[in-house]
Tab-separated table of C-alpha atoms and ligand atoms in Angstrom:
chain	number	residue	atom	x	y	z
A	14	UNK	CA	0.000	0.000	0.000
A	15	UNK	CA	1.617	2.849	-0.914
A	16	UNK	CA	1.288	5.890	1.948
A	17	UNK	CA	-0.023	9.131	1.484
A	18	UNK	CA	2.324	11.254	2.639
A	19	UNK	CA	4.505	9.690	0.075
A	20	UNK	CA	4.145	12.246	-1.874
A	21	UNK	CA	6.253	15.145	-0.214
A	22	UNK	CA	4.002	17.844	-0.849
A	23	UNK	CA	4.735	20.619	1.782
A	24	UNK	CA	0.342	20.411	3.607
A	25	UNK	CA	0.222	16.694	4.017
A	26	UNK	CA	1.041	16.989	7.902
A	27	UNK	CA	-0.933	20.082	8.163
A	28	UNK	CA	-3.976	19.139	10.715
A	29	UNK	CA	-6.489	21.698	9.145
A	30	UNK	CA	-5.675	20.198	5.577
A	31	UNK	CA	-5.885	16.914	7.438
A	32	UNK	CA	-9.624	17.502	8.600
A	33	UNK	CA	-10.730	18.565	4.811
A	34	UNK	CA	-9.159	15.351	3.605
A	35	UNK	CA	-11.098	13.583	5.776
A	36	UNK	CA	-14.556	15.230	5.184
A	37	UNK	CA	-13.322	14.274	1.596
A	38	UNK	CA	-12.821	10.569	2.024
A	39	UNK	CA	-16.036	10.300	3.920
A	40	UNK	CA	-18.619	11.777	1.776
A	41	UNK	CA	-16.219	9.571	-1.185
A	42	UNK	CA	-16.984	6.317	0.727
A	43	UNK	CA	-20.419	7.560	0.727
A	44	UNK	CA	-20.804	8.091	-2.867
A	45	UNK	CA	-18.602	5.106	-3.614
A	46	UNK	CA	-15.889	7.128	-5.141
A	47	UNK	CA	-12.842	5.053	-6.239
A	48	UNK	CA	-9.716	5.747	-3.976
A	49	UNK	CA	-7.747	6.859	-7.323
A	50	UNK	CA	-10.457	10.183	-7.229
A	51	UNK	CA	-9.699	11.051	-4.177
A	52	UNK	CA	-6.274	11.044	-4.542
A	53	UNK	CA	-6.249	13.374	-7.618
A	54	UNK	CA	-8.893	15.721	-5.167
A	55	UNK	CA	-7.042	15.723	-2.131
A	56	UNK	CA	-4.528	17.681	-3.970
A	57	UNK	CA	-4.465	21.078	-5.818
A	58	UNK	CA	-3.942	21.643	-9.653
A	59	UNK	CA	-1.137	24.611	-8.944
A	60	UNK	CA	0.313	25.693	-5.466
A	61	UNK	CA	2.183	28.835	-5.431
A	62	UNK	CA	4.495	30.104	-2.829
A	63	UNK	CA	5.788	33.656	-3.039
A	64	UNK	CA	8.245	35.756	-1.382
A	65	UNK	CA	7.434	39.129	-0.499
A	66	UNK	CA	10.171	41.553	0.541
A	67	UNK	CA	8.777	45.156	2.547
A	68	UNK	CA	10.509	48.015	3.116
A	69	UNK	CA	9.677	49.154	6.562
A	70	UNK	CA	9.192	52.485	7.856
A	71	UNK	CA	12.562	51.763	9.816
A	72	UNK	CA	14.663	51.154	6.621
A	73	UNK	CA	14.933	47.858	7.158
A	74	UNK	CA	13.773	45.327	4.711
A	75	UNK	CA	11.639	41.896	6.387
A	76	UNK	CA	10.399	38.590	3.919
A	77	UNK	CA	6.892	37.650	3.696
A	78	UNK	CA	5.923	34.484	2.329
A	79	UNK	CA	2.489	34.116	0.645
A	80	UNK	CA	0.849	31.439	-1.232
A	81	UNK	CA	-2.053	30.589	-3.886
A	82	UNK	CA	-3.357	27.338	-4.289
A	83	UNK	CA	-5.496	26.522	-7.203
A	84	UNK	CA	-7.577	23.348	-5.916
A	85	UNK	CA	-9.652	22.752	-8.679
A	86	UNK	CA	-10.920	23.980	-11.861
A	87	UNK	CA	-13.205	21.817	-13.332
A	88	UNK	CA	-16.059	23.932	-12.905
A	89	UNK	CA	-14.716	26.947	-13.962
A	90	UNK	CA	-11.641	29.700	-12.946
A	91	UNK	CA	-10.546	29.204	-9.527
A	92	UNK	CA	-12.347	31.475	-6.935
A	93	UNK	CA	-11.316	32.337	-3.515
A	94	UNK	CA	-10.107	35.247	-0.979
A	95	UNK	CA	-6.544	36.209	0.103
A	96	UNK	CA	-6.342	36.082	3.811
A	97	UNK	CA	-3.537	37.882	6.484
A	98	UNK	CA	-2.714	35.873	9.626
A	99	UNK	CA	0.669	35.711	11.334
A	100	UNK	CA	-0.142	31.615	11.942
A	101	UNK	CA	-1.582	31.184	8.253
A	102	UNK	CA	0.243	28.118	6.980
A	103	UNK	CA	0.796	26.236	3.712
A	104	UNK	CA	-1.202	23.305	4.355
A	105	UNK	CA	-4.349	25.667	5.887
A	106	UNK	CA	-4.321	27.771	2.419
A	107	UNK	CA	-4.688	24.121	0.711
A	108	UNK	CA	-7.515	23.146	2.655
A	109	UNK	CA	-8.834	26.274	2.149
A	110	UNK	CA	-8.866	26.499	-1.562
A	111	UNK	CA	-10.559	22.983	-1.505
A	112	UNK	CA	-13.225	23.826	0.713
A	113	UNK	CA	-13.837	26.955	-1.841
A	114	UNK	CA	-14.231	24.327	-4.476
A	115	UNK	CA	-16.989	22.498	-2.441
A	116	UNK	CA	-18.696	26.177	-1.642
A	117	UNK	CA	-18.733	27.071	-5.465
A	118	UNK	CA	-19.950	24.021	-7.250
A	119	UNK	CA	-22.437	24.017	-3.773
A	120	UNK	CA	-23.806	26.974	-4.779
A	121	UNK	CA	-24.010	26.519	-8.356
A	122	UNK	CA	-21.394	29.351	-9.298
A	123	UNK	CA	-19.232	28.931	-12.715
A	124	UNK	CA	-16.045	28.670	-10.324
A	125	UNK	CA	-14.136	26.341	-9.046
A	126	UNK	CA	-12.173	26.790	-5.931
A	127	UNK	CA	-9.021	28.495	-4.694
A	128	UNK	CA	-7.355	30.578	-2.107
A	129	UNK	CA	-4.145	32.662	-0.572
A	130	UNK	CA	-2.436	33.681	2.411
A	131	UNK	CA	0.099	35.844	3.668
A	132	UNK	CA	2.043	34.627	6.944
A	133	UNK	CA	2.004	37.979	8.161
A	134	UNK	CA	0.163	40.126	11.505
A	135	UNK	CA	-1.438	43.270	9.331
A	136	UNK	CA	-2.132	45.219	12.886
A	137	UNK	CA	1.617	45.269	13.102
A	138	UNK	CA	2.120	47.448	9.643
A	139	UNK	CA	1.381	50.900	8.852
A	140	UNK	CA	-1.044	51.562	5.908
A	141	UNK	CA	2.088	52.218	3.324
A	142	UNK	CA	4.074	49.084	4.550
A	143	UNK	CA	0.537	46.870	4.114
A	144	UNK	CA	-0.141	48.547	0.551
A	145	UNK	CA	3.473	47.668	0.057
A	146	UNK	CA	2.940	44.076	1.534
A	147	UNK	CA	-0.738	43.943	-0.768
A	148	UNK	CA	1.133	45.383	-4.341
A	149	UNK	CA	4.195	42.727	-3.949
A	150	UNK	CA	1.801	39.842	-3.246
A	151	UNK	CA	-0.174	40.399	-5.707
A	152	UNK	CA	2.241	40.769	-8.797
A	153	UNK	CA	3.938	37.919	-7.838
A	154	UNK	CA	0.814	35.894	-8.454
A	155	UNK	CA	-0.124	38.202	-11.068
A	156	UNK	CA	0.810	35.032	-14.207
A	157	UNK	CA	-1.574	32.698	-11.953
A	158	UNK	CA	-4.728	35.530	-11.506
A	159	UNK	CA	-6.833	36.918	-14.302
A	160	UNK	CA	-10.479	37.197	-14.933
A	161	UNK	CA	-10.920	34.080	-16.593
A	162	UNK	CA	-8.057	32.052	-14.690
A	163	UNK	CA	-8.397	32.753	-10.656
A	164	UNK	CA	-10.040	35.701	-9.173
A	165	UNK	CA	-9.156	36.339	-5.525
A	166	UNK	CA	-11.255	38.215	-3.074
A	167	UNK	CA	-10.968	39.533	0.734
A	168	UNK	CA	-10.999	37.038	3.512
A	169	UNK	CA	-9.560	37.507	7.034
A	170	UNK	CA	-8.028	40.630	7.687
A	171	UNK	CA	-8.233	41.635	4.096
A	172	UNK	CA	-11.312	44.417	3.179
A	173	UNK	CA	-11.942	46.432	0.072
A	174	UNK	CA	-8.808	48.399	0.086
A	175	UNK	CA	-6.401	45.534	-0.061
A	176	UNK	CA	-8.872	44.374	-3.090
A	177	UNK	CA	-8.248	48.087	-4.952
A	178	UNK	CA	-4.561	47.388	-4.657
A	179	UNK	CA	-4.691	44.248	-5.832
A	180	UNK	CA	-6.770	45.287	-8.542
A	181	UNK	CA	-4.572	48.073	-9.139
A	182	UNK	CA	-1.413	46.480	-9.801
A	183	UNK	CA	-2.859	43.863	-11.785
A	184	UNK	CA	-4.489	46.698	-14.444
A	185	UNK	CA	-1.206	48.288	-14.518
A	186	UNK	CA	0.150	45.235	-15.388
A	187	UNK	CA	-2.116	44.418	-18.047
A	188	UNK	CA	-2.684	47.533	-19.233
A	189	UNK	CA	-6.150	48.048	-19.424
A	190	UNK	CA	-8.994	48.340	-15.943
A	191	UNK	CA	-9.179	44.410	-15.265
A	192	UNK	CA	-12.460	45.169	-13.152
A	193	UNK	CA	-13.367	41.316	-13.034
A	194	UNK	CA	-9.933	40.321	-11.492
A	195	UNK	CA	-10.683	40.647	-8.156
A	196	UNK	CA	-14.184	40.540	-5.870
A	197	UNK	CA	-15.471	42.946	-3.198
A	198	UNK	CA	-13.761	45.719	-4.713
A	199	UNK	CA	-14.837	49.031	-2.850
A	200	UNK	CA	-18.388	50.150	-4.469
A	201	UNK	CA	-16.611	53.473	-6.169
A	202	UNK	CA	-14.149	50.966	-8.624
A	203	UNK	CA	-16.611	48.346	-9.489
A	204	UNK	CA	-17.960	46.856	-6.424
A	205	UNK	CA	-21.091	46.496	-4.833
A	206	UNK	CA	-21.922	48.235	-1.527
A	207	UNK	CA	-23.392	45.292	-0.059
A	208	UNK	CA	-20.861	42.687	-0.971
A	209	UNK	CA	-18.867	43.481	2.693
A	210	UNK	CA	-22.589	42.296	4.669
A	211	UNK	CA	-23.291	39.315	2.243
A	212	UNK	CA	-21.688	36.785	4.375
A	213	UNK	CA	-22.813	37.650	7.642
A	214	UNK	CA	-25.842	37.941	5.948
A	215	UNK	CA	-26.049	34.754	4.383
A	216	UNK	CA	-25.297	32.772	7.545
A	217	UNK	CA	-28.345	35.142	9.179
A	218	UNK	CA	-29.928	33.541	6.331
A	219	UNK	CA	-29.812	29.912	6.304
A	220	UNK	CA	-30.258	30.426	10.874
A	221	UNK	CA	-33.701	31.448	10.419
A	222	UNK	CA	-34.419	28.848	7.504
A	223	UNK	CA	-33.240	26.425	9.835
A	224	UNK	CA	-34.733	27.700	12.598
A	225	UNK	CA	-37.992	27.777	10.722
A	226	UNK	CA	-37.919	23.993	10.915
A	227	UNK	CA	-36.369	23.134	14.720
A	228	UNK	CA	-36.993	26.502	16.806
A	229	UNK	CA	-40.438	27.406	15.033
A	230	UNK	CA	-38.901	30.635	13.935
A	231	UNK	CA	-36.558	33.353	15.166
A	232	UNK	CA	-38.706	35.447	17.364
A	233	UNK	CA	-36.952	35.852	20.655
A	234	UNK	CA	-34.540	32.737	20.169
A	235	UNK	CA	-31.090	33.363	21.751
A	236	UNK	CA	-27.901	34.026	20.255
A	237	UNK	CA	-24.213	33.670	20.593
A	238	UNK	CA	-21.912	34.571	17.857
A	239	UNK	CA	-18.187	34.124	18.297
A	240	UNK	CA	-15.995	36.641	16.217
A	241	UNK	CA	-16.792	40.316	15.181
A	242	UNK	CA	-15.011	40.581	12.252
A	243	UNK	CA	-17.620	41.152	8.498
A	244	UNK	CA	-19.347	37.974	8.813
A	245	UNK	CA	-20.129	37.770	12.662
A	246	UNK	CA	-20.741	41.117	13.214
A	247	UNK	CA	-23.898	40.710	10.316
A	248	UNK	CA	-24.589	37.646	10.902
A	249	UNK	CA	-25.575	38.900	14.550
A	250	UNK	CA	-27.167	42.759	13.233
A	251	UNK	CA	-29.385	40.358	11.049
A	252	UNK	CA	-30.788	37.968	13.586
A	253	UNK	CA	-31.442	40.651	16.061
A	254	UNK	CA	-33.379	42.452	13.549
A	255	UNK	CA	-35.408	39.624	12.654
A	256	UNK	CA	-36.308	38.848	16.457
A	257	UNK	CA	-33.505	37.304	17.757
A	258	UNK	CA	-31.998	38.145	20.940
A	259	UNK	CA	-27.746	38.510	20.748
A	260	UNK	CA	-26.598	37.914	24.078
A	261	UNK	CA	-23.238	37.109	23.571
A	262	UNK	CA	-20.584	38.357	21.145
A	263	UNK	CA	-16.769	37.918	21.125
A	264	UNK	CA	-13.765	38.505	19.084
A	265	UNK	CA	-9.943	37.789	19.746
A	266	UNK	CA	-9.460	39.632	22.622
A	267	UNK	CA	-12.369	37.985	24.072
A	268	UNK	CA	-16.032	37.700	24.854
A	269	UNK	CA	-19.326	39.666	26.263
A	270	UNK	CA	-22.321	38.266	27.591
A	271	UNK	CA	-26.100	39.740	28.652
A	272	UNK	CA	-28.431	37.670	29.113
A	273	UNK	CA	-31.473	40.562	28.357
A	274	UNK	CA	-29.415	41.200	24.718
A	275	UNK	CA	-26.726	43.291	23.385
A	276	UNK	CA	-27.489	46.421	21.449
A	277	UNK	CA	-25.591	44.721	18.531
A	278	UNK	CA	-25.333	48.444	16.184
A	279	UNK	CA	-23.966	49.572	19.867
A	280	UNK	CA	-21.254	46.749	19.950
A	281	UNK	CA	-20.062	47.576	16.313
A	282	UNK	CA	-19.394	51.601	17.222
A	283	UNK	CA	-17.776	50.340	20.727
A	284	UNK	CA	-15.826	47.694	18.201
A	285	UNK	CA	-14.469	50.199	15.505
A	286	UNK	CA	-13.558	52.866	18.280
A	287	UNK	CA	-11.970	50.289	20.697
A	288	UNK	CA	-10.796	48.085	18.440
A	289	UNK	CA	-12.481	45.355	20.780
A	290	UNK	CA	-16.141	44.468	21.610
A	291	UNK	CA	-14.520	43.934	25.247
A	292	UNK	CA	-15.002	47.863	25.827
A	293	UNK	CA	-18.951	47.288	25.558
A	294	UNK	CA	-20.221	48.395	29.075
A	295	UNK	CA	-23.461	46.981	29.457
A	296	UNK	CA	-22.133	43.514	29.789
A	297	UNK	CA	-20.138	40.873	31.543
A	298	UNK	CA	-17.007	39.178	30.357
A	299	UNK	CA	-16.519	35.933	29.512
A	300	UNK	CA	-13.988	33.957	27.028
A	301	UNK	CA	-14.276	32.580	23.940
A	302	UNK	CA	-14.688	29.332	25.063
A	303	UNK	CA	-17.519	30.242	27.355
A	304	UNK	CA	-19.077	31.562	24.649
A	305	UNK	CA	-19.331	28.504	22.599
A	306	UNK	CA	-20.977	25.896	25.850
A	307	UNK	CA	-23.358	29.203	26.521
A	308	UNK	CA	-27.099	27.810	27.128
A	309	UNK	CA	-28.464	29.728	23.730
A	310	UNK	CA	-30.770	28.552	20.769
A	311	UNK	CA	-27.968	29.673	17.745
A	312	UNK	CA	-24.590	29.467	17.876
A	313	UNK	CA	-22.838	31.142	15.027
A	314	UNK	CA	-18.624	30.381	15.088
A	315	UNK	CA	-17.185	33.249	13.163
A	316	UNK	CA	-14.225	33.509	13.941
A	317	UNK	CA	-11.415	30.559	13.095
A	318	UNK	CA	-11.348	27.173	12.462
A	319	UNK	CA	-11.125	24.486	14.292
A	320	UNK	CA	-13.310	25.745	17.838
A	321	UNK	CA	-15.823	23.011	18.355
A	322	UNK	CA	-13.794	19.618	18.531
A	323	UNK	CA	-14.400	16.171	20.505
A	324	UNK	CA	-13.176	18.533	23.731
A	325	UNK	CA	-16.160	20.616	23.889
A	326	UNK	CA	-18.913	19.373	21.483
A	327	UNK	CA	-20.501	17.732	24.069
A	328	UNK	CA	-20.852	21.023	26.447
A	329	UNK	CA	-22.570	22.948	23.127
A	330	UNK	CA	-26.086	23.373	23.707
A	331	UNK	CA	-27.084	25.366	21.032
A	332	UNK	CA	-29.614	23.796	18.451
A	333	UNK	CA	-28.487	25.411	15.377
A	334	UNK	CA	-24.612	26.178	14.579
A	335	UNK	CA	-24.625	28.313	11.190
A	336	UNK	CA	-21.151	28.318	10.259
A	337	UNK	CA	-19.657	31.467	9.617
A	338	UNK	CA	-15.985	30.707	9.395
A	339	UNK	CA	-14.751	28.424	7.699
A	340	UNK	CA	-14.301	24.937	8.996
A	341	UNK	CA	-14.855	25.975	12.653
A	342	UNK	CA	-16.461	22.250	13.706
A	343	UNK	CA	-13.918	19.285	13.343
A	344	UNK	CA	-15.419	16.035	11.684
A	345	UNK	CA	-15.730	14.244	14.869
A	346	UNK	CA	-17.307	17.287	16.596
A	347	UNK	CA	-19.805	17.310	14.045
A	348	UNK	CA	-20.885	13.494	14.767
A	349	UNK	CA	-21.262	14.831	18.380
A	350	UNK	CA	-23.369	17.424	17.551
A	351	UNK	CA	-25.307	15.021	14.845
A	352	UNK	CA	-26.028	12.583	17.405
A	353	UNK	CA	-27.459	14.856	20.429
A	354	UNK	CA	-30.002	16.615	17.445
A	355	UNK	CA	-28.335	19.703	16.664
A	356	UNK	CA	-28.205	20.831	13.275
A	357	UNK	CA	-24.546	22.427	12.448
A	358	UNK	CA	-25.306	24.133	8.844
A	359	UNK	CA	-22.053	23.536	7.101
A	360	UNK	CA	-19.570	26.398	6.199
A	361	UNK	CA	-20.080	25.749	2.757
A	362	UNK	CA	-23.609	26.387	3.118
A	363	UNK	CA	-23.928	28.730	5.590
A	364	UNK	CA	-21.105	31.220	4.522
A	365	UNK	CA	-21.559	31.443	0.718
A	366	UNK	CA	-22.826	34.377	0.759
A	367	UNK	CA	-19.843	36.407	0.440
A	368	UNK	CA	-18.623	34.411	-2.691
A	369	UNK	CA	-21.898	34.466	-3.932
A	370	UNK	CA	-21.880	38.632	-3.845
A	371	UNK	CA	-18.806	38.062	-5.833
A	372	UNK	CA	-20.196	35.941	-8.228
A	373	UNK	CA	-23.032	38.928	-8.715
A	374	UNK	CA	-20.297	41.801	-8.724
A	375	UNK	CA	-17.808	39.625	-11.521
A	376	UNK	CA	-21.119	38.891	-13.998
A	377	UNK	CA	-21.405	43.146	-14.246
A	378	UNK	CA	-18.106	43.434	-14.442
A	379	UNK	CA	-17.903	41.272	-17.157
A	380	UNK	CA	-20.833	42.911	-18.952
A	381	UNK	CA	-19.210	46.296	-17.854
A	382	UNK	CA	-22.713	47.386	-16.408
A	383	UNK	CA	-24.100	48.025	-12.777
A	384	UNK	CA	-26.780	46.411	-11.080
A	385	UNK	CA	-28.698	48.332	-8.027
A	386	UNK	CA	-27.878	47.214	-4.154
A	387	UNK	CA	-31.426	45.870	-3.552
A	388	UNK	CA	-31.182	43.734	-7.159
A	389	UNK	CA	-27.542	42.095	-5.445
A	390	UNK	CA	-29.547	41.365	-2.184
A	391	UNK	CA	-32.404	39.541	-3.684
A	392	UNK	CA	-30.790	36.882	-5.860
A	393	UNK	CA	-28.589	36.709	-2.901
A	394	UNK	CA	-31.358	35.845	-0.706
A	395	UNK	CA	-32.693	33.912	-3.244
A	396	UNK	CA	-29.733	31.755	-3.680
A	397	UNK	CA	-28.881	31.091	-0.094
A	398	UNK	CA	-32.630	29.906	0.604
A	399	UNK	CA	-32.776	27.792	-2.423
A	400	UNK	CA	-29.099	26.184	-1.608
A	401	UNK	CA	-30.475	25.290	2.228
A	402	UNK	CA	-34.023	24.044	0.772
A	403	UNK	CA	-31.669	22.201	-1.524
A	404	UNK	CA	-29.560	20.556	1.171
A	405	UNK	CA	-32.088	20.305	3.635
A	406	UNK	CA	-34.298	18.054	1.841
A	407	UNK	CA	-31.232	16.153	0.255
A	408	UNK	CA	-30.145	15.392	4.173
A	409	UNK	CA	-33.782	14.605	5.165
A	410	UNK	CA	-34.165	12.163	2.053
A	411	UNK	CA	-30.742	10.359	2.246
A	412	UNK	CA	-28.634	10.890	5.355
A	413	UNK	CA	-30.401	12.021	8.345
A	414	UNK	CA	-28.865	9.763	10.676
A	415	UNK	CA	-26.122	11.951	9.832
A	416	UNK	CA	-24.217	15.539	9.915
A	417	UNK	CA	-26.128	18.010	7.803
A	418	UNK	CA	-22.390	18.312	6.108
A	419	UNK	CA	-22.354	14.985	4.552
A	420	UNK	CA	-25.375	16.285	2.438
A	421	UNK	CA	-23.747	19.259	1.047
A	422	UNK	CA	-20.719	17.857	0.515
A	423	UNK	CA	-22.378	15.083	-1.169
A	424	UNK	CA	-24.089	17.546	-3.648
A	425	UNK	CA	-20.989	19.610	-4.015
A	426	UNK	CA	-18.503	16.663	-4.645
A	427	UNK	CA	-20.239	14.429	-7.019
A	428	UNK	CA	-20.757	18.070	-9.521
A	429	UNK	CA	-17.070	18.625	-9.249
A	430	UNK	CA	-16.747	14.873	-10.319
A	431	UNK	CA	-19.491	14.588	-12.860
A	432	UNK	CA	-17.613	18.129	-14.320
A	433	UNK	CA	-14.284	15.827	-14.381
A	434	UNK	CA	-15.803	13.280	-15.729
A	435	UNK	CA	-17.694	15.084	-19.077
A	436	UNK	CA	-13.814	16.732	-19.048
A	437	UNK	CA	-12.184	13.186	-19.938
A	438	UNK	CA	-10.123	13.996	-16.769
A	439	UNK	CA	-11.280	10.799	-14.493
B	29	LIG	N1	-13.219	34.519	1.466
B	29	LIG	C1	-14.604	34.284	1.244
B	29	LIG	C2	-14.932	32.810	1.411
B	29	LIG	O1	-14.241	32.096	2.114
B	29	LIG	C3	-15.091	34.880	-0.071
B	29	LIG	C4	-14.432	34.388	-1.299
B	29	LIG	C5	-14.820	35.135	-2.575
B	29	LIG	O2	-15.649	36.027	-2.554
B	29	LIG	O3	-14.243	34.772	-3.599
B	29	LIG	O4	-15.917	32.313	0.935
């Protein structure tokens, strides 16, 4: 039997990249996929590792190293965000850029999946050194990118402005306004105002469609959303105004808790002021991990991956988990949660939204036309409550006895496959 780390490739030890694999090989054993097709999807087409040298405001010069992996592209050009971290790490980009393939053929977008990082702490640069960091990064995995070929997009600690550099550099390059080259541009150079809500949004979303079915609807159902970053901080200003109460919030310098609500537009000023949700005054403090075992109706994980494991999947007592970050519940966590009647609506589910906005903004791009704010929102909404209905019933039908997840993925893999197949490349 030949191992599969025999292969060399820099992720295999990587545990995030380790937990995608497996979600992999047990939706494959589900559908019967031969062991041969896994092996060609466990890896990515391309992986790209750059070196980006800064000038600091010092004088002296510090590396960077950045990746993009290309997972798969059977569907259509790779799609994915760039994300900063100072722990971001080969193996987590690769997992990453597979899970985006999953999310787009999910969703039904002409995309298939990819994604970047830089190993770098952004709150440690100043605005020139970052626009330095953003320009570098970018042209060095300018012959990879284009419109048609991969199209990158914000993801944590990367917004709008990182997107206009990107974008930037790229046109220069070319020499011509590549509009559709990146997503979630800022609304003034080809974005759409709403793209930076669609993800918290989205997970809003598919929490009350779910809670239509277990909780018999939102109105005063509690809340707990871990993270405060664009998708938690939405995902929690939705909810509440849909009936919800949010009585506990956090982010990574920890967590706040009331048990008659937050004022969630409240936390947001306190959050952008203070840099922390901590500073909120009409609360108690408790951690992140509190947050997650808090007695509340919806959890929403936000924040990073990897939170809700065999440790502490047990102590969750919330009945609906809409997954906001991406891959926050580990495969055995999720049988946990499976098996005590939870329903944990998968990442790739639950936070499509945001790629789905970018799917909207690349189309007019494309076109080289506009479409109005309230036109984005509704095929959004439309899309996200079609893709639950769509999973929902597919888990009800087939695998019940099992995680939501193994639905969706189910759905998501066997298009990628079928796509390989009708390719001649399986
Ligand atoms: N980074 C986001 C995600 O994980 C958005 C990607 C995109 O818009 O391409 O889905």
């Amino acid at each position: 039997m030949v191992s599969a780390t025999v292969t060399g490739a820099p992720y295999e030890t990587d545990p995030v990249y380790q937990m995608a694999v497996r979600q992999l090989k047990d939706v494959a054993e589900i559908l019967g996929l031969p062991d041969e097709v896994v092996e060609v999807l466990r890896h990515p087409e391309r992986l790209l590792q750059v070196k980006i040298p800064v000038r600091l405001e010092s004088g002296k010069t510090v590396v960077f190293i950045g990746w993009r992996s290309q997972h798969n592209s059977a569907l259509g050009p790779y799609k994915g965000g760039v994300r900063y971290h100072p722990n971001v790490s080969v193996g987590e980009v690769v997992a990453l850029s597979m899970w985006m393939t999953w999310k787009n053929s999910l969703s039904q977008l002409p995309f298939g999946g990819g994604k970047g990082g830089v190993k770098v702490d952004p709150s440690q640069l100043s605005q020139r050194e970052l626009e330095e960091l953003s320009r570098k990064y970018f042209a060095a995995i300018s012959r990879i990118v284009g419109e048609d070929i991969d199209i990158p997009a914000p993801d944590v600690y990367t917004n709008p402005q990182t997107m206009a550099w990107f974008f930037d550099e790229y046109s220069k390059m070319v020499g011509y306004p590549a509009w559709g080259v990146v997503t979630a541009k800022p609304y003034q150079i080809g974005g759409l105002k709403v793209r930076i809500i669609s993800t918290g949004y989205g997970v809003a979303l598919v929490a009350r469609e779910a809670a239509k079915k277990v909780l018999n609807g939102l109105e005063g159902k509690t809340v707990a959303v871990q993270g405060f970053g664009n998708v938690g901080r939405y995902a929690a200003l939705y909810l509440s105004e849909w009936g919800a109460k949010v009585v506990a919030v956090s982010d990574s310098k920890g967590g706040i808790y009331n048990s008659n609500g937050l004022d969630v537009k409240k936390v947001m000023e306190v959050k952008d002021k203070t840099r922390s949700v901590i500073n909120y005054k009409d609360a108690k403090r408790i951690t992140n991990e509190e947050l997650l075992e808090l007695g509340v109706d919806i959890l929403v994980p936000a924040a990073i991956e990897n939170v809700i494991t065999e440790k502490n999947a047990d102590k969750v007592k919330a009945k609906i988990i809409s997954e906001g970050a991406n891959g926050p519940v580990t495969p055995e966590a999720d049988e946990i949660l499976a098996r005590k009647g939870a329903i944990a609506i998968p990442d790739i589910l639950a936070n499509a939204g945001g790629v789905s906005m970018s799917w909207i903004e690349w189309c007019h791009n494309r076109m080289g036309c506009w479409i109005t704010e309230e036109e984005a929102l509704k095929k959004l909404d439309k899309k996200m409550t079609d893709n639950f209905k769509l999973v929902y019933e597919e888990w009800q039908r087939k695998y019940s006895d099992k995680p939501m997840r193994i639905a969706a993925y189910a759905i998501a893999v066997e298009r990628v496959v079928n796509a390989m197949k009708l390719r001649g490349w399986i």
